[in-house]
PDB file of C-alpha atoms in Angstrom:
ATOM      1  CA  MET A1275      25.234-122.061-190.568  1.00 47.00           C
ATOM      2  CA  LYS A1276      22.433-120.551-188.498  1.00 46.00           C
ATOM      3  CA  ARG A1277      23.332-122.845-185.610  1.00 48.00           C
ATOM      4  CA  ASN A1278      26.994-121.742-185.710  1.00 51.00           C
ATOM      5  CA  ALA A1279      25.985-118.067-185.811  1.00 54.00           C
ATOM      6  CA  TRP A1280      23.889-118.550-182.665  1.00 54.00           C
ATOM      7  CA  TRP A1281      26.848-120.057-180.785  1.00 54.00           C
ATOM      8  CA  TRP A1282      29.096-117.183-181.838  1.00 57.00           C
ATOM      9  CA  ARG A1283      26.640-114.610-180.611  1.00 60.00           C
ATOM     10  CA  ALA A1284      26.327-116.337-177.218  1.00 57.00           C
ATOM     11  CA  LEU A1285      30.116-116.531-176.826  1.00 54.00           C
ATOM     12  CA  ALA A1286      30.470-112.845-177.654  1.00 59.00           C
ATOM     13  CA  ALA A1287      27.873-111.925-175.004  1.00 58.00           C
ATOM     14  CA  VAL A1288      29.699-113.941-172.313  1.00 52.00           C
ATOM     15  CA  VAL A1289      33.024-112.304-173.212  1.00 52.00           C
ATOM     16  CA  ALA A1290      31.408-108.848-172.989  1.00 57.00           C
ATOM     17  CA  VAL A1291      30.036-109.563-169.491  1.00 52.00           C
ATOM     18  CA  ILE A1292      33.455-110.758-168.271  1.00 59.00           C
ATOM     19  CA  ILE A1293      35.177-107.657-169.617  1.00 60.00           C
ATOM     20  CA  GLY A1294      32.595-105.413-167.895  1.00 57.00           C
ATOM     21  CA  VAL A1295      33.153-107.085-164.522  1.00 50.00           C
ATOM     22  CA  VAL A1296      36.935-106.733-164.808  1.00 49.00           C
ATOM     23  CA  LEU A1297      36.688-103.042-165.690  1.00 52.00           C
ATOM     24  CA  ALA A1298      34.352-102.371-162.737  1.00 52.00           C
ATOM     25  CA  GLY A1299      36.790-104.034-160.334  1.00 52.00           C
ATOM     26  CA  CYS A1300      39.689-101.978-161.604  1.00 49.00           C
ATOM     27  CA  SER A1301      37.687 -98.748-161.209  1.00 48.00           C
ATOM     28  CA  ALA A1302      36.844 -99.563-157.569  1.00 45.00           C
ATOM     29  CA  SER A1303      40.471-100.318-156.760  1.00 46.00           C
ATOM     30  CA  ASN A1304      41.588 -97.034-158.286  1.00 47.00           C
ATOM     31  CA  GLU A1305      39.077 -95.045-156.195  1.00 45.00           C
ATOM     32  CA  ALA A1306      40.275 -96.768-153.030  1.00 42.00           C
ATOM     33  CA  SER A1307      43.906 -95.990-153.875  1.00 42.00           C
ATOM     34  CA  ASP A1308      43.053 -92.315-154.483  1.00 44.00           C
ATOM     35  CA  MET A1309      41.914 -91.773-150.854  1.00 42.00           C
ATOM     36  CA  PRO A1310      44.330 -89.710-148.716  1.00 39.00           C
ATOM     37  CA  ALA A1311      46.522 -91.512-146.273  1.00 40.00           C
ATOM     38  CA  GLY A1312      45.023 -89.768-143.248  1.00 37.00           C
ATOM     39  CA  ALA A1313      41.406 -90.432-144.185  1.00 38.00           C
ATOM     40  CA  PRO A1314      39.443 -92.432-141.610  1.00 38.00           C
ATOM     41  CA  GLU A1315      38.575 -96.002-142.369  1.00 40.00           C
ATOM     42  CA  PRO A1316      34.942 -97.058-142.724  1.00 37.00           C
ATOM     43  CA  ALA A1317      33.211 -97.289-139.365  1.00 37.00           C
ATOM     44  CA  VAL A1318      32.994-100.744-137.873  1.00 35.00           C
ATOM     45  CA  GLY A1319      30.417-101.722-135.281  1.00 37.00           C
ATOM     46  CA  ARG A1320      27.955 -98.910-136.057  1.00 36.00           C
ATOM     47  CA  ASP A1321      24.232 -99.329-136.093  1.00 41.00           C
ATOM     48  CA  ALA A1322      21.901 -98.696-139.026  1.00 36.00           C
ATOM     49  CA  GLY A1323      21.693 -94.983-138.256  1.00 37.00           C
ATOM     50  CA  GLY A1324      25.444 -94.517-138.345  1.00 38.00           C
ATOM     51  CA  MET A1325      25.732 -94.059-134.547  1.00 36.00           C
ATOM     52  CA  PRO A1326      28.503 -95.958-132.760  1.00 36.00           C
ATOM     53  CA  GLU A1327      27.404 -98.865-130.623  1.00 39.00           C
ATOM     54  CA  GLN A1328      27.930 -98.537-126.892  1.00 37.00           C
ATOM     55  CA  GLY A1329      30.547-100.900-125.604  1.00 38.00           C
ATOM     56  CA  GLY A1330      29.221-100.964-122.067  1.00 39.00           C
ATOM     57  CA  ASP A1331      29.599 -98.756-119.050  1.00 42.00           C
ATOM     58  CA  GLU A1332      32.979 -97.101-119.247  1.00 40.00           C
ATOM     59  CA  ALA A1333      32.815 -95.878-115.658  1.00 43.00           C
ATOM     60  CA  GLY A1334      34.029 -98.460-113.180  1.00 47.00           C
ATOM     61  CA  ASP A1335      32.636 -99.283-109.761  1.00 52.00           C
ATOM     62  CA  GLY A1336      35.093 -96.841-108.235  1.00 54.00           C
ATOM     63  CA  ASP A1337      33.313 -93.936-109.952  1.00 72.00           C
ATOM     64  CA  ARG A1338      29.880 -95.008-108.727  1.00 83.00           C
ATOM     65  CA  MET A1339      28.238 -94.515-105.351  1.00 85.00           C
ATOM     66  CA  ILE A1340      26.743 -97.810-104.155  1.00 88.00           C
ATOM     67  CA  ILE A1341      25.128 -98.573-100.797  1.00 89.00           C
ATOM     68  CA  ARG A1342      25.715-102.190 -99.740  1.00 90.00           C
ATOM     69  CA  ALA A1343      23.908-104.285 -97.122  1.00 91.00           C
ATOM     70  CA  LYS A1344      24.437-107.969 -96.321  1.00 91.00           C
ATOM     71  CA  VAL A1345      22.804-110.510 -94.007  1.00 92.00           C
ATOM     72  CA  LEU A1346      24.652-113.607 -92.774  1.00 91.00           C
ATOM     73  CA  ARG A1347      23.260-116.464 -90.712  1.00 91.00           C
ATOM     74  CA  LEU A1348      25.949-118.496 -88.980  1.00 91.00           C
ATOM     75  CA  GLU A1349      25.699-121.641 -86.887  1.00 90.00           C
ATOM     76  CA  VAL A1350      28.190-121.417 -84.021  1.00 89.00           C
ATOM     77  CA  GLU A1351      29.034-123.468 -80.969  1.00 85.00           C
ATOM     78  CA  SER A1352      28.677-120.581 -78.518  1.00 83.00           C
ATOM     79  CA  THR A1353      26.815-117.383 -79.275  1.00 84.00           C
ATOM     80  CA  PRO A1354      28.576-115.205 -76.645  1.00 83.00           C
ATOM     81  CA  ASP A1355      31.991-116.322 -77.899  1.00 87.00           C
ATOM     82  CA  ALA A1356      30.955-115.663 -81.505  1.00 89.00           C
ATOM     83  CA  VAL A1357      29.806-112.148 -80.568  1.00 89.00           C
ATOM     84  CA  THR A1358      33.236-111.490 -79.075  1.00 89.00           C
ATOM     85  CA  GLN A1359      34.948-112.724 -82.253  1.00 91.00           C
ATOM     86  CA  VAL A1360      32.740-110.537 -84.458  1.00 91.00           C
ATOM     87  CA  ARG A1361      33.613-107.508 -82.322  1.00 91.00           C
ATOM     88  CA  GLU A1362      37.336-108.219 -82.689  1.00 92.00           C
ATOM     89  CA  ILE A1363      37.071-108.665 -86.465  1.00 92.00           C
ATOM     90  CA  ALA A1364      35.098-105.424 -86.782  1.00 91.00           C
ATOM     91  CA  ARG A1365      37.780-103.619 -84.810  1.00 91.00           C
ATOM     92  CA  GLU A1366      40.465-104.958 -87.159  1.00 91.00           C
ATOM     93  CA  TYR A1367      38.656-103.509 -90.196  1.00 90.00           C
ATOM     94  CA  ASP A1368      37.891-100.142 -88.547  1.00 89.00           C
ATOM     95  CA  GLY A1369      34.240-101.075 -88.255  1.00 89.00           C
ATOM     96  CA  SER A1370      31.789-100.391 -85.453  1.00 88.00           C
ATOM     97  CA  VAL A1371      29.007-102.455 -83.876  1.00 90.00           C
ATOM     98  CA  THR A1372      25.801-100.436 -84.126  1.00 88.00           C
ATOM     99  CA  ASP A1373      23.418-103.036 -82.672  1.00 88.00           C
ATOM    100  CA  MET A1374      23.773-106.248 -80.685  1.00 87.00           C
ATOM    101  CA  GLN A1375      21.163-108.596 -79.205  1.00 84.00           C
ATOM    102  CA  VAL A1376      21.646-111.945 -77.492  1.00 80.00           C
ATOM    103  CA  ALA A1377      18.594-113.923 -76.322  1.00 76.00           C
ATOM    104  CA  THR A1378      17.698-117.333 -74.950  1.00 70.00           C
ATOM    105  CA  ASP A1379      15.289-119.741 -76.593  1.00 62.00           C
ATOM    106  CA  SER A1380      12.503-118.646 -74.226  1.00 59.00           C
ATOM    107  CA  GLU A1381      12.697-115.031 -75.439  1.00 57.00           C
ATOM    108  CA  GLU A1382      14.482-113.988 -72.244  1.00 55.00           C
ATOM    109  CA  TRP A1383      17.470-111.734 -72.734  1.00 54.00           C
ATOM    110  CA  LEU A1384      20.797-113.201 -71.784  1.00 55.00           C
ATOM    111  CA  TYR A1385      22.162-109.919 -70.462  1.00 55.00           C
ATOM    112  CA  ARG A1386      19.851-108.331 -67.869  1.00 54.00           C
ATOM    113  CA  TYR A1387      20.556-105.495 -65.476  1.00 55.00           C
ATOM    114  CA  GLU A1388      19.510-105.450 -61.849  1.00 59.00           C
ATOM    115  CA  LYS A1389      18.493-102.262 -60.046  1.00 62.00           C
ATOM    116  CA  ASP A1390      22.050-101.786 -58.805  1.00 65.00           C
ATOM    117  CA  GLY A1391      23.406-102.040 -62.379  1.00 60.00           C
ATOM    118  CA  THR A1392      24.942-105.520 -62.160  1.00 61.00           C
ATOM    119  CA  ILE A1393      24.644-107.838 -65.168  1.00 54.00           C
ATOM    120  CA  VAL A1394      22.995-111.225 -64.622  1.00 54.00           C
ATOM    121  CA  GLY A1395      22.325-114.047 -67.039  1.00 54.00           C
ATOM    122  CA  ASP A1396      21.971-117.798 -67.316  1.00 51.00           C
ATOM    123  CA  GLY A1397      24.523-118.300 -70.096  1.00 49.00           C
ATOM    124  CA  ALA A1398      22.065-120.297 -72.220  1.00 54.00           C
ATOM    125  CA  ALA A1399      22.012-118.082 -75.317  1.00 56.00           C
ATOM    126  CA  LEU A1400      20.746-119.711 -78.489  1.00 70.00           C
ATOM    127  CA  ARG A1401      20.358-116.704 -80.795  1.00 81.00           C
ATOM    128  CA  GLY A1402      22.209-113.481 -81.374  1.00 86.00           C
ATOM    129  CA  TRP A1403      22.158-110.557 -83.796  1.00 88.00           C
ATOM    130  CA  VAL A1404      25.084-108.247 -84.460  1.00 91.00           C
ATOM    131  CA  THR A1405      24.953-105.309 -86.894  1.00 92.00           C
ATOM    132  CA  VAL A1406      28.312-103.928 -88.024  1.00 92.00           C
ATOM    133  CA  ARG A1407      29.163-100.870 -90.117  1.00 93.00           C
ATOM    134  CA  VAL A1408      32.416-101.430 -92.000  1.00 92.00           C
ATOM    135  CA  PRO A1409      34.205 -99.298 -94.646  1.00 92.00           C
ATOM    136  CA  SER A1410      33.197-100.210 -98.189  1.00 89.00           C
ATOM    137  CA  GLU A1411      36.852-100.675 -99.193  1.00 89.00           C
ATOM    138  CA  THR A1412      37.240-103.591 -96.762  1.00 89.00           C
ATOM    139  CA  TYR A1413      33.694-104.921 -97.073  1.00 90.00           C
ATOM    140  CA  GLU A1414      34.542-108.146 -98.944  1.00 91.00           C
ATOM    141  CA  GLU A1415      37.472-109.027 -96.670  1.00 92.00           C
ATOM    142  CA  PHE A1416      35.366-108.407 -93.558  1.00 91.00           C
ATOM    143  CA  VAL A1417      32.582-110.696 -94.799  1.00 91.00           C
ATOM    144  CA  ASP A1418      35.077-113.466 -95.588  1.00 91.00           C
ATOM    145  CA  ASP A1419      36.583-113.298 -92.089  1.00 91.00           C
ATOM    146  CA  VAL A1420      33.208-113.184 -90.345  1.00 91.00           C
ATOM    147  CA  ALA A1421      32.005-116.199 -92.348  1.00 90.00           C
ATOM    148  CA  GLY A1422      34.863-118.169 -90.786  1.00 90.00           C
ATOM    149  CA  VAL A1423      33.404-117.725 -87.297  1.00 89.00           C
ATOM    150  CA  GLY A1424      30.810-120.443 -87.951  1.00 89.00           C
ATOM    151  CA  VAL A1425      29.012-122.371 -90.669  1.00 90.00           C
ATOM    152  CA  VAL A1426      27.129-120.207 -93.156  1.00 90.00           C
ATOM    153  CA  LYS A1427      23.473-121.287 -93.280  1.00 89.00           C
ATOM    154  CA  PHE A1428      22.014-118.329 -95.155  1.00 90.00           C
ATOM    155  CA  GLN A1429      23.218-115.127 -96.770  1.00 89.00           C
ATOM    156  CA  SER A1430      21.684-112.320 -98.804  1.00 89.00           C
ATOM    157  CA  GLU A1431      23.044-109.083-100.227  1.00 89.00           C
ATOM    158  CA  ALA A1432      21.343-105.909-101.432  1.00 89.00           C
ATOM    159  CA  THR A1433      22.928-102.988-103.294  1.00 86.00           C
ATOM    160  CA  SER A1434      21.526 -99.587-104.172  1.00 88.00           C
ATOM    161  CA  ASP A1435      23.161 -97.345-106.771  1.00 89.00           C
ATOM    162  CA  VAL A1436      22.678 -93.709-105.680  1.00 89.00           C
ATOM    163  CA  THR A1437      25.160 -92.178-108.112  1.00 87.00           C
ATOM    164  CA  GLN A1438      22.568 -90.317-110.159  1.00 89.00           C
ATOM    165  CA  GLU A1439      20.738 -89.114-107.064  1.00 89.00           C
ATOM    166  CA  HIS A1440      23.983 -87.814-105.616  1.00 89.00           C
ATOM    167  CA  VAL A1441      24.857 -86.013-108.874  1.00 90.00           C
ATOM    168  CA  ASP A1442      21.421 -84.366-109.043  1.00 92.00           C
ATOM    169  CA  LEU A1443      21.504 -83.233-105.432  1.00 91.00           C
ATOM    170  CA  SER A1444      25.040 -81.895-105.804  1.00 91.00           C
ATOM    171  CA  ALA A1445      24.074 -79.890-108.894  1.00 92.00           C
ATOM    172  CA  ARG A1446      21.007 -78.437-107.190  1.00 92.00           C
ATOM    173  CA  LEU A1447      23.080 -77.637-104.124  1.00 92.00           C
ATOM    174  CA  GLU A1448      25.628 -75.806-106.248  1.00 93.00           C
ATOM    175  CA  ASN A1449      22.879 -73.746-107.907  1.00 93.00           C
ATOM    176  CA  LEU A1450      21.372 -72.843-104.549  1.00 91.00           C
ATOM    177  CA  ARG A1451      24.737 -71.698-103.248  1.00 92.00           C
ATOM    178  CA  ALA A1452      25.201 -69.513-106.339  1.00 92.00           C
ATOM    179  CA  GLN A1453      21.711 -68.093-105.776  1.00 90.00           C
ATOM    180  CA  GLU A1454      22.609 -67.389-102.164  1.00 90.00           C
ATOM    181  CA  ALA A1455      25.721 -65.515-103.254  1.00 92.00           C
ATOM    182  CA  ARG A1456      23.687 -63.329-105.659  1.00 92.00           C
ATOM    183  CA  LEU A1457      21.105 -62.592-102.976  1.00 89.00           C
ATOM    184  CA  ARG A1458      23.854 -61.457-100.617  1.00 89.00           C
ATOM    185  CA  GLU A1459      25.115 -59.095-103.295  1.00 90.00           C
ATOM    186  CA  PHE A1460      21.594 -57.731-103.777  1.00 88.00           C
ATOM    187  CA  PHE A1461      21.279 -57.310-100.029  1.00 87.00           C
ATOM    188  CA  ASP A1462      24.476 -55.263 -99.900  1.00 88.00           C
ATOM    189  CA  GLU A1463      23.244 -53.045-102.738  1.00 87.00           C
ATOM    190  CA  ALA A1464      19.726 -52.547-101.319  1.00 85.00           C
ATOM    191  CA  ARG A1465      18.822 -48.975-100.408  1.00 88.00           C
ATOM    192  CA  THR A1466      15.418 -49.328 -98.737  1.00 88.00           C
ATOM    193  CA  VAL A1467      14.302 -51.290 -95.727  1.00 89.00           C
ATOM    194  CA  LYS A1468      11.524 -52.939 -97.748  1.00 88.00           C
ATOM    195  CA  ASP A1469      14.008 -54.328-100.272  1.00 86.00           C
ATOM    196  CA  MET A1470      16.307 -55.493 -97.517  1.00 89.00           C
ATOM    197  CA  LEU A1471      13.488 -57.388 -95.744  1.00 91.00           C
ATOM    198  CA  ALA A1472      12.315 -59.030 -98.975  1.00 90.00           C
ATOM    199  CA  ILE A1473      15.852 -60.118 -99.851  1.00 88.00           C
ATOM    200  CA  GLU A1474      16.458 -61.367 -96.317  1.00 89.00           C
ATOM    201  CA  THR A1475      13.268 -63.473 -96.442  1.00 91.00           C
ATOM    202  CA  GLU A1476      14.302 -65.042 -99.744  1.00 90.00           C
ATOM    203  CA  LEU A1477      17.818 -65.533 -98.411  1.00 90.00           C
ATOM    204  CA  SER A1478      16.484 -67.410 -95.382  1.00 91.00           C
ATOM    205  CA  ARG A1479      14.412 -69.693 -97.603  1.00 92.00           C
ATOM    206  CA  VAL A1480      17.363 -70.468 -99.867  1.00 91.00           C
ATOM    207  CA  ARG A1481      19.592 -71.060 -96.869  1.00 91.00           C
ATOM    208  CA  GLY A1482      17.104 -73.569 -95.433  1.00 92.00           C
ATOM    209  CA  GLU A1483      17.026 -75.487 -98.715  1.00 92.00           C
ATOM    210  CA  ILE A1484      20.824 -75.495 -98.826  1.00 92.00           C
ATOM    211  CA  GLU A1485      21.089 -76.981 -95.338  1.00 93.00           C
ATOM    212  CA  SER A1486      18.454 -79.644 -96.084  1.00 92.00           C
ATOM    213  CA  MET A1487      20.047 -80.635 -99.387  1.00 91.00           C
ATOM    214  CA  ASP A1488      23.529 -80.605 -97.899  1.00 92.00           C
ATOM    215  CA  ALA A1489      22.335 -83.034 -95.212  1.00 93.00           C
ATOM    216  CA  GLN A1490      20.925 -85.356 -97.895  1.00 91.00           C
ATOM    217  CA  VAL A1491      24.176 -85.323 -99.849  1.00 91.00           C
ATOM    218  CA  THR A1492      26.180 -86.004 -96.692  1.00 90.00           C
ATOM    219  CA  TYR A1493      23.870 -88.867 -95.752  1.00 90.00           C
ATOM    220  CA  LEU A1494      24.288 -90.527 -99.154  1.00 89.00           C
ATOM    221  CA  GLU A1495      28.049 -90.172 -98.960  1.00 88.00           C
ATOM    222  CA  ARG A1496      28.183 -91.696 -95.490  1.00 88.00           C
ATOM    223  CA  GLN A1497      25.887 -94.562 -96.447  1.00 88.00           C
ATOM    224  CA  ALA A1498      28.007 -95.365 -99.485  1.00 88.00           C
ATOM    225  CA  ALA A1499      31.262 -95.050 -97.552  1.00 88.00           C
ATOM    226  CA  MET A1500      30.190 -97.640 -94.940  1.00 90.00           C
ATOM    227  CA  ALA A1501      28.562-100.999 -95.696  1.00 91.00           C
ATOM    228  CA  THR A1502      26.090-102.612 -93.301  1.00 91.00           C
ATOM    229  CA  VAL A1503      26.534-106.273 -92.348  1.00 92.00           C
ATOM    230  CA  THR A1504      24.017-108.035 -90.097  1.00 92.00           C
ATOM    231  CA  ILE A1505      25.183-111.337 -88.583  1.00 92.00           C
ATOM    232  CA  GLU A1506      22.606-113.715 -87.115  1.00 90.00           C
ATOM    233  CA  LEU A1507      24.120-116.297 -84.782  1.00 89.00           C
ATOM    234  CA  THR A1508      22.416-119.606 -83.928  1.00 86.00           C
ATOM    235  CA  GLU A1509      23.485-122.597 -81.888  1.00 82.00           C
ATOM    236  CA  PRO A1510      22.846-126.213 -82.977  1.00 79.00           C
ATOM    237  CA  ARG A1511      19.968-127.878 -81.137  1.00 65.00           C
ATOM    238  CA  ALA A1512      20.402-131.302 -79.556  1.00 52.00           C
ATOM    239  CA  VAL A1513      18.410-134.064 -81.246  1.00 48.00           C
ATOM    240  CA  VAL A1514      18.015-136.053 -77.976  1.00 45.00           C
ATOM    241  CA  ARG A1515      18.184-135.090 -74.336  1.00 47.00           C
ATOM    242  CA  PRO A1516      21.700-134.683 -72.950  1.00 48.00           C
ATOM    243  CA  GLY A1517      21.185-137.465 -70.358  1.00 51.00           C
ATOM    244  CA  GLY A1518      19.789-139.980 -72.809  1.00 51.00           C
ATOM    245  CA  GLU A1519      18.715-142.451 -70.026  1.00 58.00           C
ATOM    246  CA  SER A1520      15.224-141.244 -69.081  1.00 59.00           C
ATOM    247  CA  TRP A1521      12.283-143.519 -69.998  1.00 65.00           C
ATOM    248  CA  GLY A1522       9.788-140.713 -69.579  1.00 70.00           C
ATOM    249  CA  PHE A1523       8.065-141.971 -66.375  1.00 71.00           C
ATOM    250  CA  VAL A1524       8.823-138.787 -64.487  1.00 74.00           C
ATOM    251  CA  ASP A1525       7.432-136.685 -67.304  1.00 77.00           C
ATOM    252  CA  ALA A1526       4.344-138.910 -67.507  1.00 81.00           C
ATOM    253  CA  ILE A1527       3.654-138.560 -63.764  1.00 85.00           C
ATOM    254  CA  THR A1528       4.215-134.830 -63.892  1.00 84.00           C
ATOM    255  CA  ASN A1529       1.947-134.412 -66.887  1.00 85.00           C
ATOM    256  CA  GLY A1530      -0.717-136.619 -65.235  1.00 85.00           C
ATOM    257  CA  ILE A1531      -0.693-134.560 -62.054  1.00 88.00           C
ATOM    258  CA  ARG A1532      -0.880-131.387 -64.063  1.00 87.00           C
ATOM    259  CA  GLY A1533      -3.809-132.795 -66.053  1.00 86.00           C
ATOM    260  CA  ALA A1534      -5.682-133.815 -62.889  1.00 88.00           C
ATOM    261  CA  ALA A1535      -5.054-130.397 -61.364  1.00 88.00           C
ATOM    262  CA  GLY A1536      -6.288-128.755 -64.550  1.00 88.00           C
ATOM    263  CA  LEU A1537      -9.448-130.907 -64.553  1.00 87.00           C
ATOM    264  CA  LEU A1538     -10.138-130.134 -60.865  1.00 88.00           C
ATOM    265  CA  THR A1539      -9.572-126.455 -61.499  1.00 89.00           C
ATOM    266  CA  GLY A1540     -11.970-126.511 -64.426  1.00 86.00           C
ATOM    267  CA  THR A1541     -14.645-128.312 -62.371  1.00 88.00           C
ATOM    268  CA  ILE A1542     -14.389-125.803 -59.523  1.00 89.00           C
ATOM    269  CA  THR A1543     -14.579-122.967 -62.012  1.00 89.00           C
ATOM    270  CA  VAL A1544     -17.756-124.400 -63.580  1.00 85.00           C
ATOM    271  CA  LEU A1545     -19.386-124.956 -60.165  1.00 83.00           C
ATOM    272  CA  ILE A1546     -18.674-121.423 -59.031  1.00 88.00           C
ATOM    273  CA  ALA A1547     -19.789-119.955 -62.342  1.00 86.00           C
ATOM    274  CA  THR A1548     -23.116-121.868 -62.278  1.00 85.00           C
ATOM    275  CA  ALA A1549     -23.752-121.419 -58.520  1.00 81.00           C
ATOM    276  CA  PRO A1550     -26.687-118.983 -58.977  1.00 85.00           C
ATOM    277  CA  VAL A1551     -28.498-121.519 -61.143  1.00 81.00           C
ATOM    278  CA  TRP A1552     -28.135-124.650 -59.060  1.00 78.00           C
ATOM    279  CA  LEU A1553     -28.584-122.848 -55.719  1.00 80.00           C
ATOM    280  CA  THR A1554     -31.880-121.399 -56.930  1.00 83.00           C
ATOM    281  CA  ALA A1555     -32.974-124.830 -58.135  1.00 81.00           C
ATOM    282  CA  LEU A1556     -31.997-126.364 -54.795  1.00 78.00           C
ATOM    283  CA  VAL A1557     -33.988-123.781 -52.814  1.00 79.00           C
ATOM    284  CA  LEU A1558     -37.130-124.302 -54.923  1.00 81.00           C
ATOM    285  CA  PHE A1559     -36.842-128.092 -55.043  1.00 81.00           C
ATOM    286  CA  PHE A1560     -38.079-128.899 -51.497  1.00 79.00           C
ATOM    287  CA  PRO A1561     -41.173-126.610 -51.452  1.00 84.00           C
ATOM    288  CA  ILE A1562     -42.207-127.842 -54.887  1.00 85.00           C
ATOM    289  CA  ARG A1563     -41.785-131.459 -53.838  1.00 81.00           C
ATOM    290  CA  ALA A1564     -43.832-130.930 -50.623  1.00 83.00           C
ATOM    291  CA  PHE A1565     -46.581-129.222 -52.616  1.00 82.00           C
ATOM    292  CA  LEU A1566     -46.732-132.081 -55.090  1.00 83.00           C
ATOM    293  CA  ARG A1567     -46.918-134.631 -52.259  1.00 82.00           C
ATOM    294  CA  ARG A1568     -49.827-132.871 -50.563  1.00 83.00           C
ATOM    295  CA  ARG A1569     -51.630-132.635 -53.831  1.00 81.00           C
ATOM    296  CA  ALA A1570     -51.147-136.324 -54.465  1.00 83.00           C
ATOM    297  CA  GLU A1571     -52.416-137.215 -50.974  1.00 82.00           C
ATOM    298  CA  ARG A1572     -55.565-135.075 -51.445  1.00 81.00           C
ATOM    299  CA  GLY A1573     -56.227-136.736 -54.746  1.00 77.00           C
ATOM    300  CA  ALA A1574     -55.923-140.165 -53.149  1.00 77.00           C
ATOM    301  CA  ALA A1575     -58.281-139.252 -50.263  1.00 76.00           C
ATOM    302  CA  GLY A1576     -60.908-137.793 -52.594  1.00 69.00           C
ATOM    303  CA  SER A1577     -60.949-140.858 -54.737  1.00 64.00           C
ATOM    304  CA  GLY A1578     -61.521-143.063 -51.647  1.00 55.00           C
ATOM    305  CA  ASP A1579     -64.748-141.144 -50.507  1.00 51.00           C
ATOM    306  CA  SER A1580     -66.454-141.390 -53.861  1.00 49.00           C
ATOM    307  CA  VAL A1581     -66.394-145.220 -54.065  1.00 48.00           C
ATOM    308  CA  ASP A1582     -69.841-146.790 -55.148  1.00 51.00           C
ATOM    309  CA  PRO A1583     -71.376-148.861 -52.275  1.00 50.00           C
ATOM    310  CA  GLY A1584     -72.791-151.319 -54.746  1.00 50.00           C
ATOM    311  CA  SER A1585     -69.379-152.193 -55.822  1.00 49.00           C
ATOM    312  CA  VAL A1586     -68.502-153.392 -52.282  1.00 48.00           C
ATOM    313  CA  PRO A1587     -68.923-157.159 -52.017  1.00 53.00           C
ATOM    314  CA  PRO A1588     -71.588-158.382 -49.446  1.00 52.00           C
ATOM    315  CA  ALA A1589     -70.424-159.667 -46.134  1.00 48.00           C
ATOM    316  CA  ALA A1590     -70.273-163.403 -45.709  1.00 44.00           C
TER     317      ALA A1590
END
């Protein structure tokens, strides 16, 4: 009997728990159904503090002010012809060439001017640099067309976002212009010369800041409106000599003659540089040698007079 009573109590407890869970679920559903139709739904995608998460930068690239600069290195068959093609492409995209250099491998400029103004050159250009300013709207298309002039060997791109700087400068410029307008009103209402001079001094200072800041804003706008593209042009170098039939005897003879001439030149230079030393030694050599000879002869004569007579053998 006690065992049966224990089972009944356990079953009653389980039934009570199930009934409680069902009632709680019904209560929650009733509260949800009592909400007005126009009430907002629970926030989705919010952080722990209840603030909405940022979904990224809503402003597109068109709303930002970006300064672009690119460097391209192209291998071309002819540098002068490639320069002409780059000029034509820049003209098609309303761009302008701001800098151009063409040089030979020996650091001599291809295009030189005589005193009379005529252009001379050897036509052996191996390197060239062309800097082009092109509108930012056609920047990508211009780079694609220029890359087709030769084989791209190297490229790099740099961008600078000056949007915030432009906004700050524009706001400060607007405040300065408002300050200038108030100063002009004060100047018109001034009654004494002292007040007029003080206001005019302050007005000149504000006007100077306005002109300086306006120039900065204009510079940023122009830099962002035009992208800078620098194209470096190089020609392929030949692995072997164009003739391909020389055994190198001519070069060996030439180098040998140059080496002999260099050795002779070095010897003459050393002789001339050391002339004071060996000329002095040559001048002193003969007197010193004569002095030593006389001294030796005197020594020999003195030794002959002091010979012991007893040491001379008797005559036969």
